Tab-separated table of C-alpha atoms in Angstrom:
chain	number	residue	atom	x	y	z
A	1313	MET	CA	194.551	138.963	166.925
A	1314	ALA	CA	191.265	139.477	168.775
A	1315	THR	CA	188.070	140.171	166.840
A	1316	LYS	CA	185.266	142.243	168.332
A	1317	VAL	CA	181.650	141.210	167.719
A	1318	PHE	CA	179.272	144.163	167.428
A	1319	VAL	CA	175.491	144.473	167.208
A	1320	PRO	CA	174.790	144.469	163.433
A	1321	ARG	CA	172.076	146.435	161.692
A	1322	LEU	CA	169.439	143.803	160.956
A	1323	GLY	CA	167.063	145.966	158.954
A	1324	GLU	CA	165.889	149.460	158.216
A	1325	GLY	CA	164.830	151.227	161.385
A	1326	VAL	CA	166.204	148.460	163.647
A	1327	ASP	CA	168.380	150.345	166.135
A	1328	GLU	CA	168.656	147.882	168.996
A	1329	VAL	CA	168.315	144.186	169.794
A	1330	THR	CA	167.771	142.059	172.884
A	1331	VAL	CA	170.230	139.234	173.496
A	1332	THR	CA	168.086	136.134	174.010
A	1333	LYS	CA	170.538	133.220	173.921
A	1334	TRP	CA	174.270	132.660	173.651
A	1335	LEU	CA	174.933	129.595	171.503
A	1336	LYS	CA	178.587	129.559	172.583
A	1337	GLN	CA	180.069	130.249	176.013
A	1338	GLU	CA	183.379	131.748	177.102
A	1339	GLY	CA	186.166	129.311	176.296
A	1340	ASP	CA	184.225	127.590	173.496
A	1341	SER	CA	185.784	127.236	170.065
A	1342	ILE	CA	183.871	128.642	167.121
A	1343	LYS	CA	184.290	128.763	163.354
A	1344	GLU	CA	183.752	131.793	161.155
A	1345	LEU	CA	180.068	132.225	160.238
A	1346	GLU	CA	178.996	129.626	162.825
A	1347	PRO	CA	176.018	130.890	164.894
A	1348	LEU	CA	177.304	132.659	168.005
A	1349	LEU	CA	174.156	134.027	169.631
A	1350	GLU	CA	170.459	134.736	169.095
A	1351	VAL	CA	168.946	138.212	169.352
A	1352	ASN	CA	165.365	139.417	169.221
A	1353	THR	CA	163.900	142.493	167.589
A	1354	ASP	CA	160.256	143.141	166.779
A	1355	LYS	CA	159.457	139.607	167.993
A	1356	VAL	CA	161.864	138.126	165.412
A	1357	ASP	CA	164.670	135.853	166.658
A	1358	THR	CA	167.829	136.137	164.543
A	1359	GLU	CA	171.106	134.240	164.774
A	1360	ILE	CA	174.289	136.327	164.725
A	1361	PRO	CA	177.241	134.472	163.136
A	1362	ALA	CA	180.821	134.722	164.330
A	1363	PRO	CA	182.876	137.177	162.211
A	1364	ALA	CA	186.014	135.049	162.682
A	1365	SER	CA	187.223	131.657	163.865
A	1366	GLY	CA	188.781	131.242	167.276
A	1367	VAL	CA	187.800	131.011	170.903
A	1368	VAL	CA	185.139	133.074	172.696
A	1369	LEU	CA	187.336	135.082	175.061
A	1370	LYS	CA	184.703	137.337	176.596
A	1371	ILE	CA	180.932	137.711	176.487
A	1372	ILE	CA	180.050	141.346	177.122
A	1373	ALA	CA	176.253	141.458	176.709
A	1374	GLN	CA	174.476	138.951	178.914
A	1375	GLU	CA	171.204	137.270	178.008
A	1376	GLY	CA	168.291	139.643	178.504
A	1377	GLN	CA	170.377	142.757	177.850
A	1378	VAL	CA	169.655	145.329	175.157
A	1379	GLY	CA	172.366	146.430	172.750
A	1380	LYS	CA	172.271	149.242	170.229
A	1381	VAL	CA	173.654	148.876	166.718
A	1382	GLY	CA	177.439	149.140	166.838
A	1383	GLU	CA	177.820	148.223	170.506
A	1384	LEU	CA	180.072	145.406	171.648
A	1385	LEU	CA	178.676	141.924	172.193
A	1386	ALA	CA	181.724	139.699	172.615
A	1387	ILE	CA	185.430	139.213	171.905
A	1388	ILE	CA	186.811	136.307	169.871
A	1389	GLY	CA	190.531	135.491	169.961
A	1390	VAL	CA	193.003	132.633	169.789
A	1391	ALA	CA	193.383	129.845	172.298
A	1392	GLY	CA	195.463	130.944	175.274
A	1393	GLU	CA	194.946	134.634	174.594
A	1394	THR	CA	193.638	136.621	177.547
A	1395	VAL	CA	191.121	139.408	177.518
A	1396	ASP	CA	193.604	141.620	179.367
A	1397	SER	CA	195.929	141.450	176.389
A	1398	VAL	CA	193.297	142.929	174.097
A	1399	GLN	CA	191.366	145.051	176.569
A	1400	SER	CA	193.287	148.165	175.601
A	1401	SER	CA	191.838	147.948	172.103
A	1402	VAL	CA	188.314	147.625	173.409
A	1403	SER	CA	187.117	151.004	174.588
A	1404	ASN	CA	183.383	150.430	174.525
A	1405	VAL	CA	183.089	147.236	176.562
A	1406	GLU	CA	180.599	148.815	178.931
A	1407	LYS	CA	178.274	150.279	176.319
A	1408	VAL	CA	175.658	147.544	176.355
A	1409	LYS	CA	173.161	148.235	179.099
A	1410	ALA	CA	171.146	145.705	181.051
A	1411	VAL	CA	167.358	145.622	180.999
A	1412	SER	CA	167.341	143.981	184.392
A	1413	SER	CA	169.489	144.775	187.396
A	1414	GLN	CA	170.018	141.062	188.016
A	1415	PRO	CA	172.435	139.152	185.738
A	1416	SER	CA	170.427	136.772	183.590
A	1417	ALA	CA	173.368	134.386	183.505
A	1418	GLN	CA	172.244	133.213	186.924
A	1419	PRO	CA	169.314	130.801	186.586
A	1420	ALA	CA	166.190	131.759	188.494
A	1421	ILE	CA	165.623	129.793	191.713
A	1422	PHE	CA	162.022	128.850	192.392
A	1423	ASN	CA	160.486	127.657	195.635
A	1424	LEU	CA	159.088	124.430	194.174
A	1425	GLN	CA	157.480	121.651	196.208
A	1426	PRO	CA	159.922	118.674	196.219
A	1427	ALA	CA	157.289	116.194	197.414
A	1428	THR	CA	155.044	117.002	194.468
A	1429	LEU	CA	157.647	117.293	191.737
A	1430	ASN	CA	160.045	114.619	193.057
A	1431	LEU	CA	162.981	117.000	192.841
A	1432	LYS	CA	166.440	116.034	193.965
A	1433	PRO	CA	168.285	118.585	196.101
A	1434	SER	CA	169.954	121.216	193.926
A	1435	THR	CA	173.410	120.041	195.041
A	1436	ASP	CA	172.772	116.678	193.351
A	1437	LEU	CA	172.462	118.349	189.968
A	1438	GLY	CA	176.035	119.556	189.957
A	1439	PHE	CA	177.081	122.582	187.923
A	1440	ILE	CA	174.312	123.893	185.655
A	1441	SER	CA	175.513	126.218	182.909
A	1442	PRO	CA	173.505	129.345	182.015
A	1443	VAL	CA	172.638	127.841	178.607
A	1444	VAL	CA	171.269	124.652	180.188
A	1445	ALA	CA	169.336	126.672	182.772
A	1446	LYS	CA	167.837	128.905	180.076
A	1447	ILE	CA	166.745	126.014	177.849
A	1448	ALA	CA	165.242	124.256	180.857
A	1449	ALA	CA	163.329	127.393	181.842
A	1450	GLU	CA	162.053	127.958	178.293
A	1451	HIS	CA	160.697	124.410	178.018
A	1452	GLY	CA	159.609	124.051	181.637
A	1453	ILE	CA	161.981	121.158	182.318
A	1454	ASN	CA	162.582	119.668	185.751
A	1455	LEU	CA	166.342	119.134	185.534
A	1456	SER	CA	166.257	116.420	188.179
A	1457	GLN	CA	164.491	114.258	185.567
A	1458	VAL	CA	167.297	114.692	182.994
A	1459	GLN	CA	170.114	112.134	182.795
A	1460	GLY	CA	173.459	113.925	182.428
A	1461	THR	CA	176.080	112.498	180.061
A	1462	GLY	CA	178.800	115.066	180.669
A	1463	LEU	CA	181.841	114.852	182.929
A	1464	ASN	CA	180.880	113.411	186.326
A	1465	GLY	CA	177.255	113.199	185.188
A	1466	ARG	CA	176.988	116.893	184.372
A	1467	ILE	CA	173.840	117.867	182.421
A	1468	THR	CA	174.812	119.238	179.018
A	1469	LYS	CA	172.915	121.296	176.465
A	1470	ASN	CA	172.460	118.206	174.271
A	1471	ASP	CA	171.047	116.263	177.230
A	1472	VAL	CA	168.334	118.883	177.713
A	1473	LEU	CA	167.554	119.146	173.999
A	1474	SER	CA	167.272	115.355	173.737
A	1475	TYR	CA	164.921	115.379	176.711
A	1476	VAL	CA	162.767	118.023	175.008
A	1477	GLU	CA	162.628	116.007	171.781
A	1478	SER	CA	161.569	112.903	173.708
A	1479	GLY	CA	158.404	114.710	174.778
A	1480	LYS	CA	158.869	113.836	178.446
A	1481	SER	CA	158.963	117.480	179.463
A	1482	LYS	CA	155.360	118.215	178.462
A	1483	VAL	CA	153.836	117.166	181.785
A	1484	GLU	CA	156.673	117.689	184.231
A	1485	GLY	CA	157.714	120.896	182.477
A	1486	GLN	CA	154.424	122.665	182.926
A	1487	ARG	CA	154.708	122.177	186.652
A	1488	SER	CA	158.396	123.002	186.961
A	1489	GLN	CA	157.931	126.187	184.928
A	1490	VAL	CA	155.615	127.524	187.617
A	1491	ALA	CA	157.080	128.956	190.798
A	1492	THR	CA	155.224	128.728	194.073
A	1493	LEU	CA	155.292	132.134	195.726
A	1494	GLN	CA	154.902	132.615	199.436
A	1495	PRO	CA	155.314	136.346	200.136
A	1496	THR	CA	154.354	137.562	203.557
A	1497	ASN	CA	150.689	138.496	204.036
A	1498	MET	CA	149.746	137.367	200.531
A	1499	GLN	CA	147.859	134.392	199.203
A	1500	LEU	CA	149.744	131.664	197.386
A	1501	GLY	CA	150.052	132.273	193.656
A	1502	THR	CA	151.973	131.264	190.566
A	1503	LEU	CA	154.429	133.120	188.379
A	1504	VAL	CA	155.425	132.353	184.808
A	1505	LYS	CA	158.294	134.516	183.597
A	1506	HIS	CA	157.563	136.815	180.636
A	1507	THR	CA	159.422	136.095	177.418
A	1508	VAL	CA	160.719	138.913	175.231
A	1509	MET	CA	157.988	138.113	172.694
A	1510	ARG	CA	155.211	138.119	175.306
A	1511	LYS	CA	156.334	141.533	176.577
A	1512	SER	CA	156.400	142.864	173.024
A	1513	ILE	CA	152.899	141.529	172.282
A	1514	ALA	CA	151.539	142.988	175.518
A	1515	GLN	CA	152.996	146.424	174.848
A	1516	HIS	CA	151.757	146.484	171.258
A	1517	MET	CA	148.222	145.397	172.158
A	1518	VAL	CA	147.852	147.889	175.015
A	1519	GLU	CA	149.146	150.718	172.833
A	1520	SER	CA	146.693	149.762	170.076
A	1521	LYS	CA	143.673	149.819	172.379
A	1522	HIS	CA	144.765	153.207	173.708
A	1523	THR	CA	145.340	154.552	170.186
A	1524	SER	CA	142.347	153.513	168.076
A	1525	PRO	CA	138.625	153.447	168.832
A	1526	HIS	CA	137.934	149.790	167.936
A	1527	VAL	CA	134.601	148.902	166.307
A	1528	LEU	CA	133.508	145.406	165.218
A	1529	THR	CA	131.302	144.419	162.306
A	1530	VAL	CA	130.554	140.800	161.335
A	1531	MET	CA	129.390	139.111	158.147
A	1532	GLU	CA	129.030	135.485	157.114
A	1533	ALA	CA	130.458	134.032	153.897
A	1534	ASP	CA	129.474	130.921	151.957
A	1535	MET	CA	132.705	129.126	151.070
A	1536	SER	CA	131.161	126.598	148.648
A	1537	LYS	CA	132.794	127.952	145.479
A	1538	VAL	CA	136.165	128.481	147.164
A	1539	ALA	CA	136.100	124.924	148.508
A	1540	LYS	CA	135.208	123.597	145.059
A	1541	HIS	CA	137.993	125.605	143.407
A	1542	ARG	CA	140.527	124.458	145.987
A	1543	SER	CA	139.603	120.794	145.502
A	1544	ALA	CA	139.982	121.156	141.743
A	1545	HIS	CA	143.377	122.903	141.865
A	1546	LYS	CA	145.085	121.591	145.011
A	1547	ALA	CA	146.953	118.797	143.201
A	1548	GLN	CA	148.089	121.179	140.473
A	1549	PHE	CA	149.480	123.603	143.060
A	1550	GLU	CA	151.257	120.739	144.825
A	1551	ARG	CA	153.057	119.895	141.584
A	1552	ASP	CA	154.389	123.442	141.708
A	1553	GLY	CA	155.552	122.868	145.277
A	1554	VAL	CA	152.779	124.955	146.852
A	1555	ASN	CA	150.240	123.976	149.512
A	1556	LEU	CA	146.971	125.667	148.551
A	1557	THR	CA	145.389	126.715	151.838
A	1558	PHE	CA	142.189	128.654	152.457
A	1559	THR	CA	144.357	131.465	153.841
A	1560	ALA	CA	145.523	132.290	150.321
A	1561	TYR	CA	141.894	132.774	149.233
A	1562	PHE	CA	141.169	135.022	152.215
A	1563	MET	CA	144.256	137.111	151.491
A	1564	SER	CA	143.307	137.475	147.819
A	1565	ALA	CA	139.741	138.456	148.768
A	1566	ILE	CA	141.108	141.095	151.146
A	1567	VAL	CA	143.177	142.523	148.290
A	1568	ALA	CA	139.989	142.834	146.223
A	1569	GLY	CA	138.281	144.631	149.103
A	1570	LEU	CA	141.201	147.016	149.659
A	1571	LYS	CA	141.378	147.829	145.953
A	1572	ALA	CA	137.661	148.605	145.865
A	1573	TYR	CA	137.810	150.713	149.048
A	1574	PRO	CA	141.344	152.179	149.367
A	1575	MET	CA	140.470	154.065	152.555
A	1576	THR	CA	140.629	150.694	154.330
A	1577	ASN	CA	144.286	150.401	153.252
A	1578	SER	CA	145.346	153.480	155.201
A	1579	SER	CA	146.738	154.913	158.425
A	1580	TRP	CA	145.747	157.835	160.631
A	1581	SER	CA	147.937	160.902	161.052
A	1582	ASP	CA	147.264	164.244	162.706
A	1583	GLU	CA	147.531	165.965	159.311
A	1584	GLY	CA	145.208	163.574	157.502
A	1585	ILE	CA	144.614	159.983	156.452
A	1586	ILE	CA	147.517	158.321	154.655
A	1587	ILE	CA	146.211	156.032	151.891
A	1588	HIS	CA	148.947	153.538	151.102
A	1589	LYS	CA	150.038	153.027	147.519
A	1590	ASN	CA	150.763	149.313	147.940
A	1591	VAL	CA	148.874	146.546	149.699
A	1592	ASN	CA	151.203	144.931	152.241
A	1593	LEU	CA	149.210	142.190	153.936
A	1594	GLY	CA	150.126	141.029	157.412
A	1595	MET	CA	149.315	137.429	158.278
A	1596	ALA	CA	149.120	136.487	161.954
A	1597	VAL	CA	150.987	133.204	162.551
A	1598	SER	CA	150.576	131.361	165.834
A	1599	LEU	CA	153.773	130.108	167.455
A	1600	GLY	CA	151.914	128.099	170.080
A	1601	GLU	CA	152.684	129.025	173.656
A	1602	ASP	CA	155.451	131.344	172.424
A	1603	GLY	CA	152.829	133.801	171.134
A	1604	LEU	CA	152.261	134.992	167.592
A	1605	ILE	CA	154.009	136.988	164.934
A	1606	VAL	CA	152.744	138.884	161.874
A	1607	PRO	CA	154.946	138.524	158.790
A	1608	VAL	CA	154.001	140.722	155.838
A	1609	ILE	CA	153.411	139.877	152.161
A	1610	LYS	CA	154.640	142.958	150.302
A	1611	ASN	CA	152.870	144.250	147.174
A	1612	ALA	CA	150.111	141.668	147.533
A	1613	GLU	CA	148.014	143.520	144.956
A	1614	ASP	CA	150.284	142.126	142.220
A	1615	LEU	CA	150.007	138.454	143.213
A	1616	SER	CA	148.048	135.679	141.534
A	1617	LEU	CA	146.467	132.995	143.717
A	1618	LEU	CA	149.484	130.751	143.095
A	1619	ALA	CA	151.945	133.469	144.064
A	1620	MET	CA	149.855	134.371	147.095
A	1621	ALA	CA	149.749	130.742	148.252
A	1622	ARG	CA	153.507	130.431	147.772
A	1623	ALA	CA	154.109	133.592	149.831
A	1624	VAL	CA	151.760	132.343	152.565
A	1625	ASN	CA	153.625	129.016	152.725
A	1626	ASP	CA	157.027	130.678	152.827
A	1627	LEU	CA	156.271	133.184	155.572
A	1628	ALA	CA	154.363	130.710	157.730
A	1629	ASN	CA	157.174	128.147	157.511
A	1630	ARG	CA	159.905	130.676	158.241
A	1631	ALA	CA	157.905	132.112	161.135
A	1632	ARG	CA	157.522	128.707	162.782
A	1633	THR	CA	161.183	127.809	162.246
A	1634	LYS	CA	162.397	131.218	163.502
A	1635	LYS	CA	163.979	132.158	160.187
A	1636	LEU	CA	162.179	135.463	159.620
A	1637	GLN	CA	164.212	138.637	159.183
A	1638	PRO	CA	163.193	141.927	160.855
A	1639	ASP	CA	162.141	143.370	157.487
A	1640	ASP	CA	159.666	140.479	157.081
A	1641	VAL	CA	157.438	141.900	159.828
A	1642	LYS	CA	157.579	145.567	158.842
A	1643	GLY	CA	155.498	147.764	156.573
A	1644	GLY	CA	152.121	146.040	156.856
A	1645	THR	CA	149.050	148.042	155.772
A	1646	PHE	CA	146.332	145.528	156.735
A	1647	THR	CA	146.252	142.276	158.711
A	1648	LEU	CA	144.457	138.927	158.529
A	1649	THR	CA	144.135	136.710	161.590
A	1650	ASN	CA	142.748	133.247	160.890
A	1651	HIS	CA	141.656	132.428	164.439
A	1652	GLY	CA	139.399	129.674	163.103
A	1653	THR	CA	142.387	127.324	162.862
A	1654	SER	CA	142.071	126.776	166.614
A	1655	GLY	CA	138.297	126.270	166.478
A	1656	SER	CA	137.139	129.813	167.229
A	1657	LEU	CA	133.962	130.863	165.404
A	1658	MET	CA	134.061	134.593	166.052
A	1659	ALA	CA	136.530	137.016	167.626
A	1660	PHE	CA	137.270	140.684	168.302
A	1661	PRO	CA	140.881	141.080	167.083
A	1662	VAL	CA	143.077	144.017	168.107
A	1663	ILE	CA	144.203	146.345	165.316
A	1664	ASN	CA	147.861	146.057	164.324
A	1665	GLN	CA	148.940	149.699	164.541
A	1666	PRO	CA	149.142	151.914	162.597
A	1667	GLN	CA	146.743	150.093	160.274
A	1668	ALA	CA	143.078	150.964	159.738
A	1669	GLY	CA	141.720	147.502	160.412
A	1670	ILE	CA	142.148	143.784	160.920
A	1671	LEU	CA	140.015	140.928	159.603
A	1672	GLY	CA	139.435	137.805	161.659
A	1673	ILE	CA	138.255	134.560	160.006
A	1674	GLY	CA	136.442	131.966	162.091
A	1675	ALA	CA	136.359	128.208	161.735
A	1676	MET	CA	134.610	126.889	158.629
A	1677	GLN	CA	131.519	124.884	159.523
A	1678	LYS	CA	128.717	123.319	157.535
A	1679	ARG	CA	125.559	125.126	158.578
A	1680	VAL	CA	121.943	125.248	157.515
A	1681	VAL	CA	121.203	128.351	155.442
A	1682	VAL	CA	118.278	129.579	153.348
A	1683	ILE	CA	119.027	130.053	149.638
A	1684	ASP	CA	116.248	131.172	147.296
A	1685	ASP	CA	113.659	130.237	149.952
A	1686	ALA	CA	115.088	126.719	150.174
A	1687	ILE	CA	116.999	125.141	153.031
A	1688	ALA	CA	120.557	124.145	152.148
A	1689	ILE	CA	123.746	123.065	153.911
A	1690	ARG	CA	126.820	125.151	153.102
A	1691	PRO	CA	130.397	125.561	154.444
A	1692	MET	CA	130.180	128.914	156.227
A	1693	VAL	CA	132.610	131.219	157.998
A	1694	TYR	CA	132.107	134.295	160.156
A	1695	MET	CA	134.274	137.255	159.206
A	1696	SER	CA	134.971	139.711	162.034
A	1697	PHE	CA	136.239	143.072	160.788
A	1698	VAL	CA	137.606	145.413	163.464
A	1699	PHE	CA	138.270	148.938	162.215
A	1700	ASP	CA	139.609	152.269	163.428
A	1701	HIS	CA	136.531	154.477	163.814
A	1702	ARG	CA	138.673	157.589	163.271
A	1703	ILE	CA	139.218	156.438	159.672
A	1704	LEU	CA	136.177	154.333	158.774
A	1705	ASP	CA	132.513	154.590	159.660
A	1706	GLY	CA	130.053	151.713	159.878
A	1707	ALA	CA	128.890	152.028	156.272
A	1708	SER	CA	132.357	152.226	154.688
A	1709	ALA	CA	133.582	149.338	156.841
A	1710	ASP	CA	130.612	147.238	155.740
A	1711	TRP	CA	131.233	148.085	152.078
A	1712	PHE	CA	134.758	146.700	152.364
A	1713	LEU	CA	133.622	143.567	154.198
A	1714	ALA	CA	130.804	143.005	151.705
A	1715	LYS	CA	133.353	143.107	148.872
A	1716	VAL	CA	135.466	140.445	150.634
A	1717	LYS	CA	132.317	138.343	151.066
A	1718	GLU	CA	131.292	138.814	147.425
A	1719	THR	CA	134.767	137.804	146.203
A	1720	LEU	CA	134.746	134.599	148.206
A	1721	GLU	CA	131.177	133.624	147.342
A	1722	ASN	CA	131.687	134.188	143.596
A	1723	TRP	CA	135.120	132.634	143.215
A	1724	SER	CA	135.688	131.094	139.808
């Protein structure tokens, strides 16, 4: 008997998902609870397991399409069963609507320069499945460089993944990911296709700049006592299975600042300012070229340094391995972005709506400072606080930032 696969509810307030990758194709066998496809919502990629064992008879929602909760994604049946035999029981096959008018199952064809990239003619590659084409596009792989091990030399999914793991795609891929455009009456240019995450980031950032009047204030913090405390306790934390990073100290200092000045832990509404009861700290995590995501540590006001460090480790690891759930990125009341990890000294972050502010931490550097009229060398960081000027004024923003600075400089 055929089993219908529907869009599940992945979290509170999650009403639709975007199909990003089918892990099985029509005709493939699959076991119950084996991953069937990946979907994206709020920049979080989630695997959807098969509700039953069998064969994938029909894929309804193609990659790149949006499906609402309860709409049909696919049909799983038994080997030899036809879709026609179960079609009468499937009344909502056409519910899922496409984002694009062009089927994403067809790989994009780019006008690349064969002489430069040493491409073989496309006919030499043989049949390229949609999954192989999608993986190749995501990693910028020139498929003519991949040795196929399938039937008649066909390039399989495992061939492409092995090629990615070998690291060979880093140079060739960057070039093959770029399409050479030659439209009439236009200069030559390059096009890199937007990912679902990049589109989401772009929309969120533009909306934020149009929503809040952004103002920046900057202070410098001496990290000597934090560094000393970390050195003294790092081994102890490791015995508890926790990597004690500076991020945990910054998060804890932010909690102290938000407790002292609750207006900073708030959101704007037309009726008034909503001061949040709990401190839910967002932590921007870079995913490399894929963009960034902001998982949230809930009820951070209740956490010790050890618990904070453990939460930081957990969310960062799950973000980078694509194991976050939609609820993990919801409900934030304030955000930290540690842009210093990539060498940046100072930045002007964009507020994560509907929060009142975001704190950026620059790279820690030993600098010459004057302490009690004496020259000293200290590990220093710039802290860039961007706030919503509808909620906070310069003085109140500086009070909050000064409290963060005081907490870090007097750590014990």
